[in-house]
Coordinates of C-alpha atoms in Angstrom, one line a residue:
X1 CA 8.5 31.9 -29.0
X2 CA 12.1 31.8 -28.4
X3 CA 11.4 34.7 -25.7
X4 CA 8.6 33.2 -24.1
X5 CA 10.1 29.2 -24.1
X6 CA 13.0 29.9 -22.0
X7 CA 11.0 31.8 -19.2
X8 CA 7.7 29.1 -18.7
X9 CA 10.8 26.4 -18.8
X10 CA 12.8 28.8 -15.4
X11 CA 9.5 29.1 -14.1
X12 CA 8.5 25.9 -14.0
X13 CA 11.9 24.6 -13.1
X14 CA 12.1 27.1 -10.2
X15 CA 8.7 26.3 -9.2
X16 CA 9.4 22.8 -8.8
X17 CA 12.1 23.0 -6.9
X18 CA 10.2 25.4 -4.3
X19 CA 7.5 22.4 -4.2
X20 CA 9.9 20.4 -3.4
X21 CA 11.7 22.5 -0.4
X22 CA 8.3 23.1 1.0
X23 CA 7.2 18.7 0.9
X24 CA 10.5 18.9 2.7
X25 CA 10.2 21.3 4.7
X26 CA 6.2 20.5 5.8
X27 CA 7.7 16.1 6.2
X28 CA 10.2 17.3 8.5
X29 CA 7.9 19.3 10.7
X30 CA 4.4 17.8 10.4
X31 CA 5.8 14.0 9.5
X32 CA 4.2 12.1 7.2
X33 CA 1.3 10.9 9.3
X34 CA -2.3 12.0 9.7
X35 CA -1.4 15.3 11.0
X36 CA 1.2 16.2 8.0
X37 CA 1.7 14.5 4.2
X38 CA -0.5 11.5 5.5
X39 CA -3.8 12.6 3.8
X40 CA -1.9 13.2 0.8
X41 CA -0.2 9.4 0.9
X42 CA -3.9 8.3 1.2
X43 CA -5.4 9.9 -1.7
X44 CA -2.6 8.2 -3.8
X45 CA -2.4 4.8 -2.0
X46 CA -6.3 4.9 -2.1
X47 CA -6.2 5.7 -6.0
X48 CA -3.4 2.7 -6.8
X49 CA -5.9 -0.1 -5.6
X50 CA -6.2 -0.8 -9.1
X51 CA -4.4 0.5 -12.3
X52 CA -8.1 1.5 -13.7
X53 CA -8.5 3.7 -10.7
X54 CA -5.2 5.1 -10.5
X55 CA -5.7 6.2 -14.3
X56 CA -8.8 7.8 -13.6
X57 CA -7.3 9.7 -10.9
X58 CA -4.6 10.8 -12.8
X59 CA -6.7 12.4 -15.5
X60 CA -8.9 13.7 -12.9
X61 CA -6.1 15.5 -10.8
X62 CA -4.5 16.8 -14.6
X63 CA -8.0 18.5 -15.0
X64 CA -8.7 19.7 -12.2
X65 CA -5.0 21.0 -11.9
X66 CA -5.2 22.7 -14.9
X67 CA -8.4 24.3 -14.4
X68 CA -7.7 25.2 -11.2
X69 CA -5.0 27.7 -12.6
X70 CA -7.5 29.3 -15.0
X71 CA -9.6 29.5 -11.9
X72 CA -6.8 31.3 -10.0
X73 CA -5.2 33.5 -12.3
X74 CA -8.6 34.6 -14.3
X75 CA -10.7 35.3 -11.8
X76 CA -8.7 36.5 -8.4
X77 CA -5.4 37.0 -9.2
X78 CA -5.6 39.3 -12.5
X79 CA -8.1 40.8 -11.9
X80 CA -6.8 42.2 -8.6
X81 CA -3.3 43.3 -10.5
X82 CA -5.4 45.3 -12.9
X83 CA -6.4 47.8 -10.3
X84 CA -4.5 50.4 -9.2
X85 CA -2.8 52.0 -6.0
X86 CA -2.6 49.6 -3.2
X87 CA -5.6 47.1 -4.5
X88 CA -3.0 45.7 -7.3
X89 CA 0.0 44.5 -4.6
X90 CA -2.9 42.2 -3.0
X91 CA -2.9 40.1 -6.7
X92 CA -0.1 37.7 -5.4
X93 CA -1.3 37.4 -1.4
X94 CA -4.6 37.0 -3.0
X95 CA -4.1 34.2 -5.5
X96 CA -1.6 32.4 -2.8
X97 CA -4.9 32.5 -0.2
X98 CA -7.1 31.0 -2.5
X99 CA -4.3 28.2 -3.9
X100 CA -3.7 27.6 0.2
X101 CA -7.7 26.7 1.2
X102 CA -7.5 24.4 -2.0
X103 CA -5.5 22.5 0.3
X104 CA -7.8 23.1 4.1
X105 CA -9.3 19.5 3.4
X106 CA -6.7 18.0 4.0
X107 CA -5.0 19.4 7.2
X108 CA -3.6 22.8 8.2
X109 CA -0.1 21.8 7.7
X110 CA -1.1 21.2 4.2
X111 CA -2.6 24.8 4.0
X112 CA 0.5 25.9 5.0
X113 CA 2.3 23.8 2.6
X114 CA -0.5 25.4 -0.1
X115 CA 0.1 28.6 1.1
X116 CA 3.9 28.8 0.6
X117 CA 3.7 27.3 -3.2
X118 CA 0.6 29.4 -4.2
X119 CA 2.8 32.6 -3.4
X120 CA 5.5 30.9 -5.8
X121 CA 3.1 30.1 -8.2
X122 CA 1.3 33.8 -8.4
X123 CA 4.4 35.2 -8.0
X124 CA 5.7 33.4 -11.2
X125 CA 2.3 34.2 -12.9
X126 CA 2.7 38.1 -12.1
X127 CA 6.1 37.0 -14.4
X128 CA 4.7 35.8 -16.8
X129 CA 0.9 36.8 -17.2
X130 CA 0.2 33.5 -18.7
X131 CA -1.8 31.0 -17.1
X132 CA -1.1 28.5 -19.1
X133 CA 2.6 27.6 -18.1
X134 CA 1.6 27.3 -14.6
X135 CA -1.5 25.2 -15.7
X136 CA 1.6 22.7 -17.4
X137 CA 3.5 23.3 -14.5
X138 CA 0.8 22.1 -12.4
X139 CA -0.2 19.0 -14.4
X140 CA 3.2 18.0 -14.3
X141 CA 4.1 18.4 -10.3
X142 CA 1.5 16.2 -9.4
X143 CA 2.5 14.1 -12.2
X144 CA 5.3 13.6 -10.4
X145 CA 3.6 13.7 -6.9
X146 CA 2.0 10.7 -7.8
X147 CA 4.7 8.9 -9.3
X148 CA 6.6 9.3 -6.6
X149 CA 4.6 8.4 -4.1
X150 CA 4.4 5.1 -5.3
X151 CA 8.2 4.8 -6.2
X152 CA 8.9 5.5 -2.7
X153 CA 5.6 2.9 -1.5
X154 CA 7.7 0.6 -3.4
X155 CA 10.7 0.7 -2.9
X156 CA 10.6 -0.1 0.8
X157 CA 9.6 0.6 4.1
X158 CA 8.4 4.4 4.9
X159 CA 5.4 6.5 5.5
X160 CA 4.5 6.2 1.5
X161 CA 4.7 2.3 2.0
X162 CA 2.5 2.0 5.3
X163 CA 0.0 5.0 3.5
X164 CA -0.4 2.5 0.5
X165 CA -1.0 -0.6 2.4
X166 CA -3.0 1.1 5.0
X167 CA -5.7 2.2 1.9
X168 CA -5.0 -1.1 0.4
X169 CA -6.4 -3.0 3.3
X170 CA -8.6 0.0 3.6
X171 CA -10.4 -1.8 0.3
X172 CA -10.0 -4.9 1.8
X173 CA -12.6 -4.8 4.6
X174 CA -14.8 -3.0 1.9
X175 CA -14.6 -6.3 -0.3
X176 CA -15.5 -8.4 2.7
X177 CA -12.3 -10.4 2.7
X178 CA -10.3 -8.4 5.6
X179 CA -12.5 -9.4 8.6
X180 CA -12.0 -9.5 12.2
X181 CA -11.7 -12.6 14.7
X182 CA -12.9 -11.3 18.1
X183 CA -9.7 -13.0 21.0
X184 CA -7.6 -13.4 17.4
X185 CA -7.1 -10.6 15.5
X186 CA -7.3 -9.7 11.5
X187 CA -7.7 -12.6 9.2
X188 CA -7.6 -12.5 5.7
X189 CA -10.0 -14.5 3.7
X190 CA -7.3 -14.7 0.7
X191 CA -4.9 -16.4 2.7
X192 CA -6.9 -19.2 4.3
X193 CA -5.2 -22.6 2.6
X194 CA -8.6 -24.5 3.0
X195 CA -7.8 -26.6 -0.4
X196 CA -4.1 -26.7 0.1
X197 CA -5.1 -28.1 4.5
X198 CA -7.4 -30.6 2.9
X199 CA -4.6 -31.9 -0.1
X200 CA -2.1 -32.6 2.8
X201 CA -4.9 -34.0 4.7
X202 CA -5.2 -36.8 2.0
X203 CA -1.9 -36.9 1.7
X204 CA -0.8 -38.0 5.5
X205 CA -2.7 -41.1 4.7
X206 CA -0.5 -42.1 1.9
X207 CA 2.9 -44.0 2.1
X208 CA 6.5 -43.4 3.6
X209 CA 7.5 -41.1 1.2
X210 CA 5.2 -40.1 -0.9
X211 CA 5.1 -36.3 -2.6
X212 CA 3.2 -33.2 -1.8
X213 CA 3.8 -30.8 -4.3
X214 CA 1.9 -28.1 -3.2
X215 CA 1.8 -24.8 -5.5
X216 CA 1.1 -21.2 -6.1
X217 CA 1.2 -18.4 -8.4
X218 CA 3.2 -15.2 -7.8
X219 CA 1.7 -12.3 -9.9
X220 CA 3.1 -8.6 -9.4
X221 CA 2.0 -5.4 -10.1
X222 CA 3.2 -5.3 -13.6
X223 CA 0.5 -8.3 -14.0
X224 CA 3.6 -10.9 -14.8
X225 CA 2.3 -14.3 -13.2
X226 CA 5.3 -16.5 -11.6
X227 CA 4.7 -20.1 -10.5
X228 CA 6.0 -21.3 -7.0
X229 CA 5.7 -25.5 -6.2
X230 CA 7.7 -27.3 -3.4
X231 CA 7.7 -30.6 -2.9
X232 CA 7.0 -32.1 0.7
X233 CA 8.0 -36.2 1.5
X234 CA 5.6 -38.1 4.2
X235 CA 8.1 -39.3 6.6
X236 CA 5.6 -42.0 7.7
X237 CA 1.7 -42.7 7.7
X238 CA 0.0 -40.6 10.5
X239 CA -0.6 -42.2 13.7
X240 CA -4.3 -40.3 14.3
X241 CA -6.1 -37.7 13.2
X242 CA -4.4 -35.5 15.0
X243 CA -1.1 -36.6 13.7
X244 CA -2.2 -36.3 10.7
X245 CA -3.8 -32.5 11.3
X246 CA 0.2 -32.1 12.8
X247 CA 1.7 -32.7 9.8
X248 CA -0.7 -31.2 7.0
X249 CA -0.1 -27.8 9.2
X250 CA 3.2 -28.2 8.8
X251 CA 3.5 -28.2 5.5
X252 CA 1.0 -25.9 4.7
X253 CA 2.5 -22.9 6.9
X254 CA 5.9 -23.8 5.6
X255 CA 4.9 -23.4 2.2
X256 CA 3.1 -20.1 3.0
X257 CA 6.6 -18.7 4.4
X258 CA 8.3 -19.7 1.7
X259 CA 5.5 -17.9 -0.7
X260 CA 5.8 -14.8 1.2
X261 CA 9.7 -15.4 1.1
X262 CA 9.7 -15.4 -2.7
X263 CA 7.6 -11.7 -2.3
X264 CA 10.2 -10.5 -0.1
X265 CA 13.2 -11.3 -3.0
X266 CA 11.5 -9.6 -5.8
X267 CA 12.7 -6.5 -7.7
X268 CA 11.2 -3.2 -5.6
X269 CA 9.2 -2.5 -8.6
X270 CA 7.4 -5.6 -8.8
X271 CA 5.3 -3.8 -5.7
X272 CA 5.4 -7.7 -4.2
X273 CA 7.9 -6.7 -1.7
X274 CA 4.7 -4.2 -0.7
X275 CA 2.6 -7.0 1.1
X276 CA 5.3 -9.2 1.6
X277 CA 5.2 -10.8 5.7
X278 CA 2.0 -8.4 6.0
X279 CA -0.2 -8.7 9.4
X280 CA -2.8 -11.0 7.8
X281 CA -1.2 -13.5 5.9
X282 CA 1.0 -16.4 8.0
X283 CA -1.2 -15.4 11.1
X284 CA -4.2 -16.2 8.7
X285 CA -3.1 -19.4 7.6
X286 CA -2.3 -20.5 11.2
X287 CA -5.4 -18.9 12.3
X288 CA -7.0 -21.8 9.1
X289 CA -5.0 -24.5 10.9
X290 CA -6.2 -24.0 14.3
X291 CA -9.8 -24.2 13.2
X292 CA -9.2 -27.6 11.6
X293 CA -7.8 -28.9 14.4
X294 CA -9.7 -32.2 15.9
X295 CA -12.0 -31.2 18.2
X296 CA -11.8 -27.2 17.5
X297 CA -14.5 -24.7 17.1
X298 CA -13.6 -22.4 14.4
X299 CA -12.8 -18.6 15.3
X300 CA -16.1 -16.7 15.3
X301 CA -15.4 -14.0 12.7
X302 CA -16.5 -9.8 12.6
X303 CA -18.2 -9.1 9.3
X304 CA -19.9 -5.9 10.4
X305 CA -18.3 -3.0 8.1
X306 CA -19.0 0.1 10.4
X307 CA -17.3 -2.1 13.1
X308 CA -14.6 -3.2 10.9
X309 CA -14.4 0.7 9.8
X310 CA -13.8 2.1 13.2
X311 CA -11.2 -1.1 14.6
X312 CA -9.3 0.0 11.2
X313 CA -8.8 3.1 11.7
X314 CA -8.1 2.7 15.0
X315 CA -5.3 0.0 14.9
X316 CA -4.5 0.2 11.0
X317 CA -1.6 2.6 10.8
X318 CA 0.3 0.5 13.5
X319 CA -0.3 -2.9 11.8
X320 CA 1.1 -2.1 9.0
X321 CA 4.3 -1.0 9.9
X322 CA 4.9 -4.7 11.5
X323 CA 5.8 -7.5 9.4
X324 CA 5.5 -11.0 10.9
X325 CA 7.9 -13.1 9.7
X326 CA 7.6 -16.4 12.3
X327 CA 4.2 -17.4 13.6
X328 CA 4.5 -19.4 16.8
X329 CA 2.7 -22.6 15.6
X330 CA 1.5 -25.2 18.7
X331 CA 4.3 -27.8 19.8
X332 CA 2.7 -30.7 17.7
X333 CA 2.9 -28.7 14.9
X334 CA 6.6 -27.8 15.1
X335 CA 7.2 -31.3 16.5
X336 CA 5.8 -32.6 13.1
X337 CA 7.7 -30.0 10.9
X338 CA 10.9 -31.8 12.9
X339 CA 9.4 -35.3 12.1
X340 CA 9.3 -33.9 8.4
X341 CA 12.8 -32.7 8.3
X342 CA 14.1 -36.0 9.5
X343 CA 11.9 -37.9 7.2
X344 CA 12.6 -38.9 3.4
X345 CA 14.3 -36.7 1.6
X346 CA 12.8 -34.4 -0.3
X347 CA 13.9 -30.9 -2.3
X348 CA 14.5 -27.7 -1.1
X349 CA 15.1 -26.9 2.6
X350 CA 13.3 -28.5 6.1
X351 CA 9.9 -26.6 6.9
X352 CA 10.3 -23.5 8.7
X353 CA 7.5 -23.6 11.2
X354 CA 8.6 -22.1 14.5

């Protein structure tokens, strides 16, 4: 045992740091899009939908990863080194072949990628002749694969980051609350404020200076639940109803900013910073504002999935790389986020509707 420690604990070590040169090396020349680490990204952005997926993905990639080494060394790589003559050097290419079209499902850089670890792999089995350290070796390099994927979809903008959220919207559409507005763009059934639209409604008919207190609940990926409020003062009782749909917008898409501010300013790995300013939320609200206006028809909305599918995959990888920080709300609204600023005070800062 003191023999045999040392050696699986170089092996590994060395292996690792060969994976790591060659998810380098395959990044800097195949990128981490579609055509490179992309698929890769996917798998794991796909699997962290929800921590009861990601955990069955986790002990399904440690089995598979294991067995796949028992696969490899049992039945193509030893018994090709058992031969003799020539036969027995063709253990290692062998074993690194059959390690690399493990990988063809993904894209040929990643065979490639496969092809350069397997050799490192068989070559530290030939070492050994023990298929378990590599199993352990395996288990715990996509261990860390995994884990560091989402460190790095975390921690801030990146190929990682757009690969998560493109798979999280992904599941989105799938759930039927990521639809399409024909003219419009993406909305986001989450982030229409129809009960908040309808409380500032009823509360433009109130009194000079009566409170809004409109309020939220901010709840990260480590399940902690944090409650936003801000309180709005009616600077006077609205003239009309369209006054009044002025000034319930107003609040309403300020107090959206401000929640998607509060994403923005938390920890990296609270994963809110993830969706923070995303594509589909202020856009959505506004989009829920426009249709209330008086007189408005509401935005016809795309529900078909295999149309939703394709539009996705055609325009997701972009969208997500684009936060939207402003939405450029119509002059009565911004007029009435002035008329709010100059109105009773009230705490916190003016509205922030541009």
């Amino acid at each position: 045992m003191k023999r045999t420690l040392p050696r699986w604990l170089l092996a590994i070590a060395a292996i690792d740091a060969l994976g790591l040169g060659c998810v380098l090396v395959t990044w800097a020349l195949a990128g981490g899009g579609e055509g490179g680490m992309g698929p890769y990204l996917e798998a794991v952005g796909h699997a962290a939908v929800t921590p009861g997926r990601l955990l069955l993905y986790c002990a399904g990639i440690a089995a598979y990863s294991a067995l796949l080494e028992l696969g490899l060394r049992s039945l193509v790589q030893e018994p090709i080194a058992r031969r003799t003559g020539r036969l027995a050097h063709l253990a290692v290419p062998a074993a690194a072949l059959a390690y690399a079209l493990t990988h063809a499902i993904y894209h040929p850089a990643g065979v490639l990628y496969a092809a350069l670890l397997g050799t490192g792999t068989a070559l530290a089995y030939a070492w050994l002749r023990d298929w378990r350290p590599l199993a352990l070796w395996h288990v715990q390099w996509n261990a860390l694969a995994i884990g560091g994927t989402l460190i790095l979809a975390l921690w801030g903008p990146g190929d990682p980051r757009d690969a998560a959220l493109f798979a999280y919207k992904a599941e989105a559409i799938e759930r039927g609350t990521l639809v399409h507005a024909p003219g419009w763009g993406w909305v986001d059934r989450t982030h229409l404020p129809h009960e908040q639209l309808d409380q500032a409604l009823a509360w433009t008919r109130g009194l000079p200076g009566d409170p809004l207190v409109l309020d939220a609940v901010l709840t990260d990926a480590l399940g902690q639940r944090t409650p936003l409020a801000h309180t709005y003062a009616l600077p006077a009782t609205a003239r009309d109803a369209r006054h009044a749909w002025a000034l319930s917008c107003a609040v309403v898409l300020d107090f959206h900013a401000r929640h998607e501010q509060a994403q923005a300013d938390q920890p990296w790995w609270t994963g809110t910073r993830l969706s923070a300013f995303q594509f589909d939320d202020l856009p959505s609200v506004l989009r829920a504002c426009l249709d209330r206006e008086p007189g408005a028809t509401p935005a016809a909305l795309t529900t078909d999935l295999a149309d939703l599918r394709t539009r996705w995959h055609r325009e997701g990888h972009d969208l997500v790389r684009t936060p939207i920080v402003v939405v450029d709300a119509p002059s009565a609204v911004r007029e009435a986020a002035r008329e709010l600023a100059r109105g009773p005070a009230h705490p916190g800062a003016p509205p922030t509707v541009r």
